[in-house]
Short mmCIF file of C-alpha atoms and ligand atoms in Angstrom, two decimals:
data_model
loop_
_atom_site.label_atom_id
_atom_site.label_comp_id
_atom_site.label_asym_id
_atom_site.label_seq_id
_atom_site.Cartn_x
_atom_site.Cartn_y
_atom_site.Cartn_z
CA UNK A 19 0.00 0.00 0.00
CA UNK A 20 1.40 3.31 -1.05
CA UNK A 21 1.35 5.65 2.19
CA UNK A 22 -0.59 9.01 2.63
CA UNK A 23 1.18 12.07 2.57
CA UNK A 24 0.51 15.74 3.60
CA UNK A 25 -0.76 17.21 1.15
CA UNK A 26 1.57 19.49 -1.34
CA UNK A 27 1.98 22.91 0.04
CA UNK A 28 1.19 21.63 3.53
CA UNK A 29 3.46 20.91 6.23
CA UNK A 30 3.97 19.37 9.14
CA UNK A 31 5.36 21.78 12.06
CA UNK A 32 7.28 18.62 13.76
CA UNK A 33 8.29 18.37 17.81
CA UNK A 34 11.36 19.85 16.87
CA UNK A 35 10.26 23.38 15.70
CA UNK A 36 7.36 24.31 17.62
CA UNK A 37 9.63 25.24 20.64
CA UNK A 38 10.80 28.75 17.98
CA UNK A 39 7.22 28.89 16.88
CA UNK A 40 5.93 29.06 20.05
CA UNK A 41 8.28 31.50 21.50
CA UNK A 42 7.58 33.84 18.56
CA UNK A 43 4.06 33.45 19.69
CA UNK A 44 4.86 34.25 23.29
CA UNK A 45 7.07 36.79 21.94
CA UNK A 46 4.07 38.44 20.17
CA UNK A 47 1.58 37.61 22.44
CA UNK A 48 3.44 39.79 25.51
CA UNK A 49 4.19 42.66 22.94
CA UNK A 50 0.95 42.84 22.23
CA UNK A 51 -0.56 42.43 25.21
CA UNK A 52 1.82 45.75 26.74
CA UNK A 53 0.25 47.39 23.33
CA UNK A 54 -3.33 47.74 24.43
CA UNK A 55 -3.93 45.19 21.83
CA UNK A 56 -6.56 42.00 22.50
CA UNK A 57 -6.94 38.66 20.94
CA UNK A 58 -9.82 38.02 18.68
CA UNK A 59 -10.59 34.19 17.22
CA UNK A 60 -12.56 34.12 14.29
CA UNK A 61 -13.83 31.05 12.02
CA UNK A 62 -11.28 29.76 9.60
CA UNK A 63 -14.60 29.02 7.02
CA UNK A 64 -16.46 32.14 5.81
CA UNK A 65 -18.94 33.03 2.91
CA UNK A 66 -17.17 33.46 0.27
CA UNK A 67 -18.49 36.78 -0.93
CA UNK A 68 -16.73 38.23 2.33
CA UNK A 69 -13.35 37.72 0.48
CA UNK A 70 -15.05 38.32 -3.36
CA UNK A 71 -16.37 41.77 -1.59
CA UNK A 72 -13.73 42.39 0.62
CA UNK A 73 -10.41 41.39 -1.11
CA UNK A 74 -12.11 41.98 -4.46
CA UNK A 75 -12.66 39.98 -7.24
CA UNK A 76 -9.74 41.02 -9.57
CA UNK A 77 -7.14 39.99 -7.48
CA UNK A 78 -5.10 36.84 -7.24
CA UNK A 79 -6.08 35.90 -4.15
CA UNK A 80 -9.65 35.84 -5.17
CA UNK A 81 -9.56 35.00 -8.95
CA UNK A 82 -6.84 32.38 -8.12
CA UNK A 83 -5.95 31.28 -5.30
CA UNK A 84 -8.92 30.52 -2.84
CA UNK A 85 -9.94 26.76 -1.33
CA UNK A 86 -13.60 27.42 -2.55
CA UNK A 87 -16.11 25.04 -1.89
CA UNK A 88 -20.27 24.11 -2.24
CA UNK A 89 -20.87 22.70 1.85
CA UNK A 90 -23.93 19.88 1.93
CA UNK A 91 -26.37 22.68 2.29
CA UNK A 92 -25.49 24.54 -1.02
CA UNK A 93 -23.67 27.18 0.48
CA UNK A 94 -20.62 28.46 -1.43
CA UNK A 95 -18.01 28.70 1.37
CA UNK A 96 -13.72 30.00 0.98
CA UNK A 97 -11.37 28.58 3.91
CA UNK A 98 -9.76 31.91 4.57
CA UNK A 99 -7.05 33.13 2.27
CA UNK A 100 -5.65 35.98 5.13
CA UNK A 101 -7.07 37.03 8.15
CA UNK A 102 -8.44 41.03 7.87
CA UNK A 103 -11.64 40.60 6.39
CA UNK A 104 -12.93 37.96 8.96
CA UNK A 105 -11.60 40.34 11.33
CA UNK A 106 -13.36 43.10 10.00
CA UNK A 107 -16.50 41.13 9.63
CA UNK A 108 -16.40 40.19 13.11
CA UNK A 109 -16.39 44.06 14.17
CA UNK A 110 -18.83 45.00 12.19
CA UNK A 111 -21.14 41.77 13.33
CA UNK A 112 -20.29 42.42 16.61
CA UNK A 113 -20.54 46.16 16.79
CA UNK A 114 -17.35 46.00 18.67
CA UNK A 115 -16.56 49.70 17.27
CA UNK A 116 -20.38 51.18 17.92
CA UNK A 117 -19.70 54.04 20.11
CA UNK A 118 -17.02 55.14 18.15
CA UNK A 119 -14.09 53.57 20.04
CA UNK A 120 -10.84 52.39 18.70
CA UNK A 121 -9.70 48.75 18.89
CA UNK A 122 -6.96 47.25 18.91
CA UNK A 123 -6.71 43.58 17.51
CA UNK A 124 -4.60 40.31 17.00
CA UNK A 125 -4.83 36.99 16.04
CA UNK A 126 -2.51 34.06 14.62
CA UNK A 127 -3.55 31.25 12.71
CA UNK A 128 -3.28 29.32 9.60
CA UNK A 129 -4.60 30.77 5.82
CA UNK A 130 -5.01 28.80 2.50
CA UNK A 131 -4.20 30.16 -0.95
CA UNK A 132 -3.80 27.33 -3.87
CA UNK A 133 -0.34 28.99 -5.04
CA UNK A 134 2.94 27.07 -6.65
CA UNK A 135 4.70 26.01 -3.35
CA UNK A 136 8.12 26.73 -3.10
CA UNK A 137 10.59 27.83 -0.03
CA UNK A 138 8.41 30.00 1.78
CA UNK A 139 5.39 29.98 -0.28
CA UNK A 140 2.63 27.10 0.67
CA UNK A 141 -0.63 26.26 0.14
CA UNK A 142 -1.40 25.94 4.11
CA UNK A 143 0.00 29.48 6.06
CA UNK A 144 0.68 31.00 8.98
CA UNK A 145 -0.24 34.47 9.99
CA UNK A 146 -0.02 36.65 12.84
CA UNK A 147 -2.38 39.39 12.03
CA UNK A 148 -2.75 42.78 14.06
CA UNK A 149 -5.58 45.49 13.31
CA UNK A 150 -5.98 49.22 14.91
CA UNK A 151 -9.92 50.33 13.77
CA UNK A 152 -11.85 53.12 14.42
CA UNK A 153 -9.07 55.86 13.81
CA UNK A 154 -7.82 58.18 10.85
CA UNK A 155 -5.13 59.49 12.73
CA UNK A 156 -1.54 59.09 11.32
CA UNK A 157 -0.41 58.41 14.90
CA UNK A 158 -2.55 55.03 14.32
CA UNK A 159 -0.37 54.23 11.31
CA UNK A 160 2.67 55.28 13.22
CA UNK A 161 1.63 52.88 16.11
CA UNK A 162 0.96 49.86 14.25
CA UNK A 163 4.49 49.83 12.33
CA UNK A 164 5.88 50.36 15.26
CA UNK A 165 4.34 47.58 17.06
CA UNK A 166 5.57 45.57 14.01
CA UNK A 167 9.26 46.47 14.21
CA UNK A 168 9.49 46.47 17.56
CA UNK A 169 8.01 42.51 17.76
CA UNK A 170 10.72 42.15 14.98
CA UNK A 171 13.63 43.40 16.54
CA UNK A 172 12.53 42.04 19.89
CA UNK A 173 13.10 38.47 18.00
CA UNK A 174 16.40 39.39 17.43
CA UNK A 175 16.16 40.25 13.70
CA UNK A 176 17.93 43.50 12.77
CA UNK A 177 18.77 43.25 8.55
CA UNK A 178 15.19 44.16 7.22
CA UNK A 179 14.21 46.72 5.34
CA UNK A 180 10.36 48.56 4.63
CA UNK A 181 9.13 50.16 2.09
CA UNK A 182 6.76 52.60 2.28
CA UNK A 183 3.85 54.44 0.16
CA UNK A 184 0.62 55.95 0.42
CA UNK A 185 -2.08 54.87 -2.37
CA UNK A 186 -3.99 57.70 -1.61
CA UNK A 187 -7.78 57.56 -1.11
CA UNK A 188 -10.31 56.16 -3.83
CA UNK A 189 -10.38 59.68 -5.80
CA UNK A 190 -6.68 59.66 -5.95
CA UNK A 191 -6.52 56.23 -7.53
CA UNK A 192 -9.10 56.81 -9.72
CA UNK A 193 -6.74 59.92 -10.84
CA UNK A 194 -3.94 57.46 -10.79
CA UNK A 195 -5.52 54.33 -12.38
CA UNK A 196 -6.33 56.89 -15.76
CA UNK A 197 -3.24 58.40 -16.15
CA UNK A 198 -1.36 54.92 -15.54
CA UNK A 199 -3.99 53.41 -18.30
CA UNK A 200 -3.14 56.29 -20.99
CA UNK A 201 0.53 55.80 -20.40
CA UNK A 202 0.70 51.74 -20.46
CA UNK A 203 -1.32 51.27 -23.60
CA UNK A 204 0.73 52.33 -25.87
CA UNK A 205 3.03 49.16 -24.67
CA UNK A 206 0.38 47.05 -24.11
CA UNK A 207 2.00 44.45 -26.54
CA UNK A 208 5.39 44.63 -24.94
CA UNK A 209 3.83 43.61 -21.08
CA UNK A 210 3.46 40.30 -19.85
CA UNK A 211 0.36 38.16 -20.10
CA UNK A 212 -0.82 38.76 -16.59
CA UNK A 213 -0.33 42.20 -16.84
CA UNK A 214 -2.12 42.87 -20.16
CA UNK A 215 -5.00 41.87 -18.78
CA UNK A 216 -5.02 43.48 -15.22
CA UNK A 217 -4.56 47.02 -17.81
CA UNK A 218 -8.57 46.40 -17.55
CA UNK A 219 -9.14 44.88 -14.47
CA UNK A 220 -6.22 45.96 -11.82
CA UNK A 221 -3.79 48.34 -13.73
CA UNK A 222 -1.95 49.31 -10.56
CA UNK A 223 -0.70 45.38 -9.81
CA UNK A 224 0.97 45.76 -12.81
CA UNK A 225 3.64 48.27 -11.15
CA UNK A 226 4.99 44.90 -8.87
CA UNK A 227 4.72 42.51 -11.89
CA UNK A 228 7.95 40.67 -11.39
CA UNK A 229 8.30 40.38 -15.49
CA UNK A 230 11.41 42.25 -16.45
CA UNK A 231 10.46 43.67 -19.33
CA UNK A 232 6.85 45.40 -17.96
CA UNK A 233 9.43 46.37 -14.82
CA UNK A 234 11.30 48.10 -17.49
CA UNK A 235 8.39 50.08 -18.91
CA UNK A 236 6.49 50.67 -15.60
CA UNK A 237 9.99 52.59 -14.81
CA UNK A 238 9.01 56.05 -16.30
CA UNK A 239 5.38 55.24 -15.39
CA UNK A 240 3.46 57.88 -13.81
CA UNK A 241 4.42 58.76 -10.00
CA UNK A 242 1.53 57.79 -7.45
CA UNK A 243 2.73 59.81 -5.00
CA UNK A 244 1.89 62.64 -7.64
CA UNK A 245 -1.62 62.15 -7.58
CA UNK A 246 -2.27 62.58 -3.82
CA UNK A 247 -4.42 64.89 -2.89
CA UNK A 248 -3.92 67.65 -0.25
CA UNK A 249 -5.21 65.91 2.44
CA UNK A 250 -3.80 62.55 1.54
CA UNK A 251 -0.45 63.85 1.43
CA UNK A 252 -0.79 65.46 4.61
CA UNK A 253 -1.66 62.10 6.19
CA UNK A 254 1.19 60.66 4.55
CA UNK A 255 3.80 63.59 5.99
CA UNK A 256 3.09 63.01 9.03
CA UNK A 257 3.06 59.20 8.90
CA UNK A 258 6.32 59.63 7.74
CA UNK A 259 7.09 62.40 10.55
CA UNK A 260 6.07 60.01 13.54
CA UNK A 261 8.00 57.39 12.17
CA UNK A 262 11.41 59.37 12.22
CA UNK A 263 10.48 60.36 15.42
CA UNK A 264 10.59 56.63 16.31
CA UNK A 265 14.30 55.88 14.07
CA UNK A 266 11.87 53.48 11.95
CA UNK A 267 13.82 53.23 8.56
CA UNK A 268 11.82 53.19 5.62
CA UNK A 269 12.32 53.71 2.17
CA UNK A 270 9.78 55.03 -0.17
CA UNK A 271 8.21 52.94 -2.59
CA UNK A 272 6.16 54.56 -5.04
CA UNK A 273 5.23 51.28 -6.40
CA UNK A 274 4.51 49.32 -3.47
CA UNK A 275 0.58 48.78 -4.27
CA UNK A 276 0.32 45.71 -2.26
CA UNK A 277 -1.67 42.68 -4.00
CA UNK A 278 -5.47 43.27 -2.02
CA UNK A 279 -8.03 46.35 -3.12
CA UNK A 280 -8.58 47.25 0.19
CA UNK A 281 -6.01 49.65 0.33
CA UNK A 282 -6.14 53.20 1.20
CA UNK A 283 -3.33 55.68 2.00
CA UNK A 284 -0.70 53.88 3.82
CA UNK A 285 0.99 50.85 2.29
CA UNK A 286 3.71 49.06 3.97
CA UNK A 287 6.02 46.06 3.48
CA UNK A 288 9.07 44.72 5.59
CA UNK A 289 11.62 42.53 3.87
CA UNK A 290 14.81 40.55 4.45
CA UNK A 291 17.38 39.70 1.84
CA UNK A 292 18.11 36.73 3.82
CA UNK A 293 14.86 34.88 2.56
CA UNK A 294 15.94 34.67 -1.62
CA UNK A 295 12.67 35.54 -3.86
CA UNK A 296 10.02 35.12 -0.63
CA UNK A 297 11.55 38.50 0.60
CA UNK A 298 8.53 39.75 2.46
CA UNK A 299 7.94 38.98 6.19
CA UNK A 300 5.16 41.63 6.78
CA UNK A 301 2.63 43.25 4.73
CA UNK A 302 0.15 46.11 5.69
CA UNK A 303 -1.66 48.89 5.44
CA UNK A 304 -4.58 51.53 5.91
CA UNK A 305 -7.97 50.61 4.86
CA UNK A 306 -10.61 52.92 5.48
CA UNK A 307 -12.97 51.35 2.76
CA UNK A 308 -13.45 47.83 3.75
CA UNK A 309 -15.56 47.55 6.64
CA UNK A 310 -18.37 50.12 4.55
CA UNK A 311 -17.71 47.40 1.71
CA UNK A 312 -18.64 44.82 4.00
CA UNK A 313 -22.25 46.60 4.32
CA UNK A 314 -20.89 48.65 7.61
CA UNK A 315 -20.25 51.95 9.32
CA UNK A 316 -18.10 54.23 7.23
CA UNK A 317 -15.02 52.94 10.31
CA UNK A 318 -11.27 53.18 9.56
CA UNK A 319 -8.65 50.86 9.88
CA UNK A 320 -5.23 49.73 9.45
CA UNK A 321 -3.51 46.27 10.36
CA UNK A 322 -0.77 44.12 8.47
CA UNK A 323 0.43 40.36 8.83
CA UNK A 324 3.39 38.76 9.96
CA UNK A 325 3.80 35.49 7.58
CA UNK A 326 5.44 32.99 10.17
CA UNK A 327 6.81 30.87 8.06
CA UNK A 328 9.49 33.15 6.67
CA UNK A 329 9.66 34.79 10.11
CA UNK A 330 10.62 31.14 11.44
CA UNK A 331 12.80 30.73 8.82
CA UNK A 332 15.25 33.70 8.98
CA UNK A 333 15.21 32.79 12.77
CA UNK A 334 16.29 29.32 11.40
CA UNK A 335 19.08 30.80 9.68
CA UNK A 336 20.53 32.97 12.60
CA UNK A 337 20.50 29.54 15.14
CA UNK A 338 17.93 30.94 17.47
CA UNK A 339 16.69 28.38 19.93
CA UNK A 340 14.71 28.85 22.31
CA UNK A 341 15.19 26.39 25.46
CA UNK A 342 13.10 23.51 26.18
CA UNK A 343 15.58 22.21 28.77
CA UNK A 344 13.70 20.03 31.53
CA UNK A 345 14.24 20.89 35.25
CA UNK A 346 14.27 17.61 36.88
CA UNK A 347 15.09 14.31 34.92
CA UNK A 348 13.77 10.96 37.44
CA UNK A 349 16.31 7.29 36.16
CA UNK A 350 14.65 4.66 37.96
CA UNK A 351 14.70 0.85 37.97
CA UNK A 352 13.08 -1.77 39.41
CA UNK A 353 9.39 -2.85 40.37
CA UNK A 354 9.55 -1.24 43.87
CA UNK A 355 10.15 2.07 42.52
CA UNK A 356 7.79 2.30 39.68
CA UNK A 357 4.64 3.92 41.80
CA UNK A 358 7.25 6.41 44.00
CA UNK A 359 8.70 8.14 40.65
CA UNK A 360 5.30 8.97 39.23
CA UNK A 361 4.51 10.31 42.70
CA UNK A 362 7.99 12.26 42.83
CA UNK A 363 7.05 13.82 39.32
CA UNK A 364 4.07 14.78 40.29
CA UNK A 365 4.76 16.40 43.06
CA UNK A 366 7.18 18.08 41.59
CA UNK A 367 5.33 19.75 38.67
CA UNK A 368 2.49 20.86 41.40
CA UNK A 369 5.51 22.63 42.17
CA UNK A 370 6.64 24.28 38.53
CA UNK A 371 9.01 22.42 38.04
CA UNK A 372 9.16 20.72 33.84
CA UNK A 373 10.10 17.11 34.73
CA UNK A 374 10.77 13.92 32.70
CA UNK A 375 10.95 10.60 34.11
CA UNK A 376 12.30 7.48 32.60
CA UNK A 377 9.76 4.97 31.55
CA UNK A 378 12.47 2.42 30.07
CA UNK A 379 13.82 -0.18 32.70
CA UNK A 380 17.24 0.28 31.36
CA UNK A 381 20.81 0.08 32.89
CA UNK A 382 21.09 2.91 34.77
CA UNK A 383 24.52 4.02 32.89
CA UNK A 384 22.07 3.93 29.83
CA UNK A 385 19.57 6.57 31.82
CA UNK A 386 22.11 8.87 33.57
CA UNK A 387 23.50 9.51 29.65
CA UNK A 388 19.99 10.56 28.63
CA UNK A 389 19.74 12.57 31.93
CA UNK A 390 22.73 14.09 31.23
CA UNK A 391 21.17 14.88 27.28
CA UNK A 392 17.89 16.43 28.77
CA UNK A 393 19.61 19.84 29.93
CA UNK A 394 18.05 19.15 33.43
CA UNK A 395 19.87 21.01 36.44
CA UNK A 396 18.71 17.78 38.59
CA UNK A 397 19.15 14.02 38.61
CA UNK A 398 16.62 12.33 40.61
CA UNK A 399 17.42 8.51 40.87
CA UNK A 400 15.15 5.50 42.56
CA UNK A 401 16.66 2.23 42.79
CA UNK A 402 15.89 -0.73 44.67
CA UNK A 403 17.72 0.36 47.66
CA UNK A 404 16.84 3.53 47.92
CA UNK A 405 13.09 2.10 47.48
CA UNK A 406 14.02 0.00 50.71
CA UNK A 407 14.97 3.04 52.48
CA UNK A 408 12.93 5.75 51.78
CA UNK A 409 14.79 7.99 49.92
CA UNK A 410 16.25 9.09 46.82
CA UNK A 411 19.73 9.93 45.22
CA UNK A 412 19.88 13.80 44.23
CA UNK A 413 22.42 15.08 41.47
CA UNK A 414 23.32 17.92 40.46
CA UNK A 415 24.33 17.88 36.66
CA UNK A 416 26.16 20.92 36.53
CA UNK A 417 28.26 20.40 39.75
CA UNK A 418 28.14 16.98 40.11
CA UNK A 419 27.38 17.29 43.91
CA UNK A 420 25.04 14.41 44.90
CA UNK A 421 23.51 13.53 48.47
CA UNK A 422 21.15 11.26 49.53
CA UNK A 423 17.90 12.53 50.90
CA UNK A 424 14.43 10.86 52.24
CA UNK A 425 11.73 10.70 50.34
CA UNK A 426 9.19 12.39 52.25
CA UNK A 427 11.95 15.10 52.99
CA UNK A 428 11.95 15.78 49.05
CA UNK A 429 7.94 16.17 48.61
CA UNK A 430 7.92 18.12 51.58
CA UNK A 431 10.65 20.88 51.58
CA UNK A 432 10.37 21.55 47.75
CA UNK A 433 10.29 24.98 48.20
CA UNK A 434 14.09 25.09 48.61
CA UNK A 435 14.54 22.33 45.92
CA UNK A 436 12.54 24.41 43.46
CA UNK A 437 14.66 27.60 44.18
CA UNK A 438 18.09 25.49 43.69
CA UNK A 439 16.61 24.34 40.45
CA UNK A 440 16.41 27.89 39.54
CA UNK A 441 19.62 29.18 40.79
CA UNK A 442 21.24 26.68 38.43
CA UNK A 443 19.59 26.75 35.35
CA UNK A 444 19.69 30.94 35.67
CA UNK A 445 23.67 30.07 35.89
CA UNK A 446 23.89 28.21 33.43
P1 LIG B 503 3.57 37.72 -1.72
O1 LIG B 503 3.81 38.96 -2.50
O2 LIG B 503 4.81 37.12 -1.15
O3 LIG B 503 2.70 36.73 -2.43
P2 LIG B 503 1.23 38.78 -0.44
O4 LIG B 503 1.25 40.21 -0.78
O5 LIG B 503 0.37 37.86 -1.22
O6 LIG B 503 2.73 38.19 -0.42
P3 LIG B 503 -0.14 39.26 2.04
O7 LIG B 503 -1.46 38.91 1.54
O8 LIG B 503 0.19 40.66 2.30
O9 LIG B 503 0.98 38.59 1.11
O10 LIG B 503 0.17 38.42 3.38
C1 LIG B 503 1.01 38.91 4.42
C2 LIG B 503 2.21 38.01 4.63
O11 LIG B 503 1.83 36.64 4.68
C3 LIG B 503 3.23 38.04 3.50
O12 LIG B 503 4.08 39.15 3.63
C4 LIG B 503 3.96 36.75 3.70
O13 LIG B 503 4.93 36.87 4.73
C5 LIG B 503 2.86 35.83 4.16
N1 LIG B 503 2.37 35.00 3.04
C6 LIG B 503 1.48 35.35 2.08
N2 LIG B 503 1.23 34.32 1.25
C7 LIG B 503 1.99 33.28 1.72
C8 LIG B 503 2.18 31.91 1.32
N3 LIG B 503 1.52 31.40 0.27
N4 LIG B 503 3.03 31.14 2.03
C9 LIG B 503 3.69 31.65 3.10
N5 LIG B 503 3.55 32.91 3.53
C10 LIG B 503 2.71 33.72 2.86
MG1 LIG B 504 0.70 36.51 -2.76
#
């Protein structure tokens, strides 16, 4: 029998690696937290005229790329491609923004686009996705970046670049979308496939077409940033302002157009050239329009995405890893002692204390080498006699000090053991 695979673009997030994913989580999760920012869990299925209406229908993502499917009842349901517009739905179901408040938002979770897998590219996703709605003030775009680079850099990861640009609002890229139409059809033959048709449907995704050749030509294309209008480039001045009040780098982008409709004003991306052709770890922006596309309040918002996979891997690649050292490591053999180690473990853990204990009856030269393997500060070993006895052997890896103590003596005054523990592994 042939056996079953994950499916391509999938993959399995194995023992090994979840210790870095989860500390990125924990990482984010405090940041966050110490932002004013609060954790939101939507449903990972949605109508699939959220995305059609919300990401809009002449993108990839939507045209493309989305697990679409009829459920039993007839209902034409999308397994979410990103995050924002259940988000967004959510608020607007929810009136979590009725009295006019801001919110801040986050959630993490997996998202599904049928694209060509390759390194950093799948099918199957992780995103960590943070939202600000219910304010149009530039400090709001400001904040969010910042809340970005500063998870970024707490992770240790200094080499990344962002670009930045503002799309202006609708009016503006109406302006924009005309003047970028007259000057592209003249070449229309010369562009790529993709791009001669999105000259109807999405002229502005032509300006990140990776084709060289429509690159070339989009090169003396009309500026975006010269179509703002007043008020749009006022936002954008003092986006810009706040964030060189922070030292937040940026580089301006005038064709960073980012690949969803939603857009308005401030468009963002943060890359590394550590990650070859998958440079981009986050993507974001302002999007004042959505939620009133979604049939709500006229409400404004900006969020972006971290996608963990590339995060995880450029963490790979500078040898981060977090520890998942145990405390306490219990080596026992024989029947007598079976019943005490459990009891020891437990006890232990009631305590705080991360313990493993040896479930294999072998040698005990065979035990103390995994012991010694486990990164625990503290050997506890049961034997026979010490079974007779009532107590247990106690070594200190580190040190190598050892010293016999009773049993009841080690579930009673753990206080002290539990502090030792500590003193060593903060040593070491
Ligand atoms: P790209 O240009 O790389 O296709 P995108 O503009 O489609 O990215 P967004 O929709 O902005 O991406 O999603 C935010 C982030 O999620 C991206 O910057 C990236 O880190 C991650 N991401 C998007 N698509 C994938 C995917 N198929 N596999 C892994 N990560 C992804
Ligand atoms: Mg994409």
């Amino acid at each position: 029998m042939t056996t079953i695979q994950a499916l391509r673009g999938t993959r399995d997030i194995l023992p090994d690696e979840t210790p870095l994913w989860q500390w990125v989580e924990a990482t984010a999760r405090d940041l966050l937290q110490r932002a004013a920012y609060r954790e939101i869990r939507p449903p990972m299925i949605e109508q699939t005229n959220l995305f059609e209406r919300g990401i809009g229908e002449a993108t990839d993502v939507v045209g493309k790329e989305m697990y679409t499917f009829e459920d039993r009842g007839g209902r034409s349901i999308t397994i979410r491609p990103e995050i924002t517009a259940g988000l967004v739905r959510a608020v607007n179901e929810h009136k979590l923004t009725a009295q006019g408040s801001v919110l801040r938002l986050w959630h993490v979770g997996p998202a599904f686009r049928y694209e060509r897998p390759q390194a950093g590219r799948q099918r199957q996703f992780h995103q960590l996705d943070v939202e600000l709605v219910g304010s149009r003030d530039p400090r709001a775009d400001a904040e969010v970046i910042a809340v970005a680079t500063t998870l970024l850099q707490t992770l240790g990861l200094k080499s990344l670049t962002m670009d930045l640009n503002s799309v202006g609002n609708s009016d503006d890229r109406q302006r924009y979308r005309d003047a970028l139409v007259a000057f592209l059809t003249p070449f229309k033959a010369e562009l790529d496939d993709d791009s001669q048709k999105r000259l109807q449907t999405n002229p502005l995704r032509i300006l990140d077409s990776k084709n060289a050749r429509t690159q070339e030509i989009v090169q003396t294309a009309p500026n975006l940033l010269d179509f703002l209008s007043a008020d749009s480039q006022k936002h954008f001045d003092q986006v810009q302002q706040y964030l060189t009040d922070l030292d937040i780098n940026y580089r301006l982008n005038p064709r960073l157009v980012r690949g969803l409709d939603y857009y308005t004003h401030t468009a963002f991306e943060i890359q590394s050239a550590d990650l070859g052709a998958q440079a981009t770890v986050c993507g974001g922006g302002r999007y004042d329009g959505l939620m009133s596309q979604l049939g709500g309040p006229d409400t404004p918002a900006i969020g972006w995405a971290i996608g963990l996979e590339r995060l995880t891997l450029l963490l790979k690649q500078l040898a981060v890893e977090p520890s998942t050292a145990m405390d306490v490591y219990i080596v026992s053999r024989g029947e007598a002692t079976a019943g005490k180690a459990l009891q020891v473990a437990q006890a232990l853990r009631l305590e705080g204390l991360a313990v493993e204990m040896e479930l294999r009856g072998d040698a005990f030269k065979k035990q103390f080498k995994r012991a010694d393997r486990s990164g625990a500060a503290l050997c506890i070993t049961l034997g026979d006699a010490e079974a007779e006895q009532g107590t247990v052997q106690l070594k200190w890896l580190t040190s190598g000090e050892q010293s016999e103590v009773s049993q009841t003596s080690l579930t009673q005054a753990t206080a002290e053991l539990v502090q030792k523990v500590r003193q060593v592994q903060q040593a070491t």
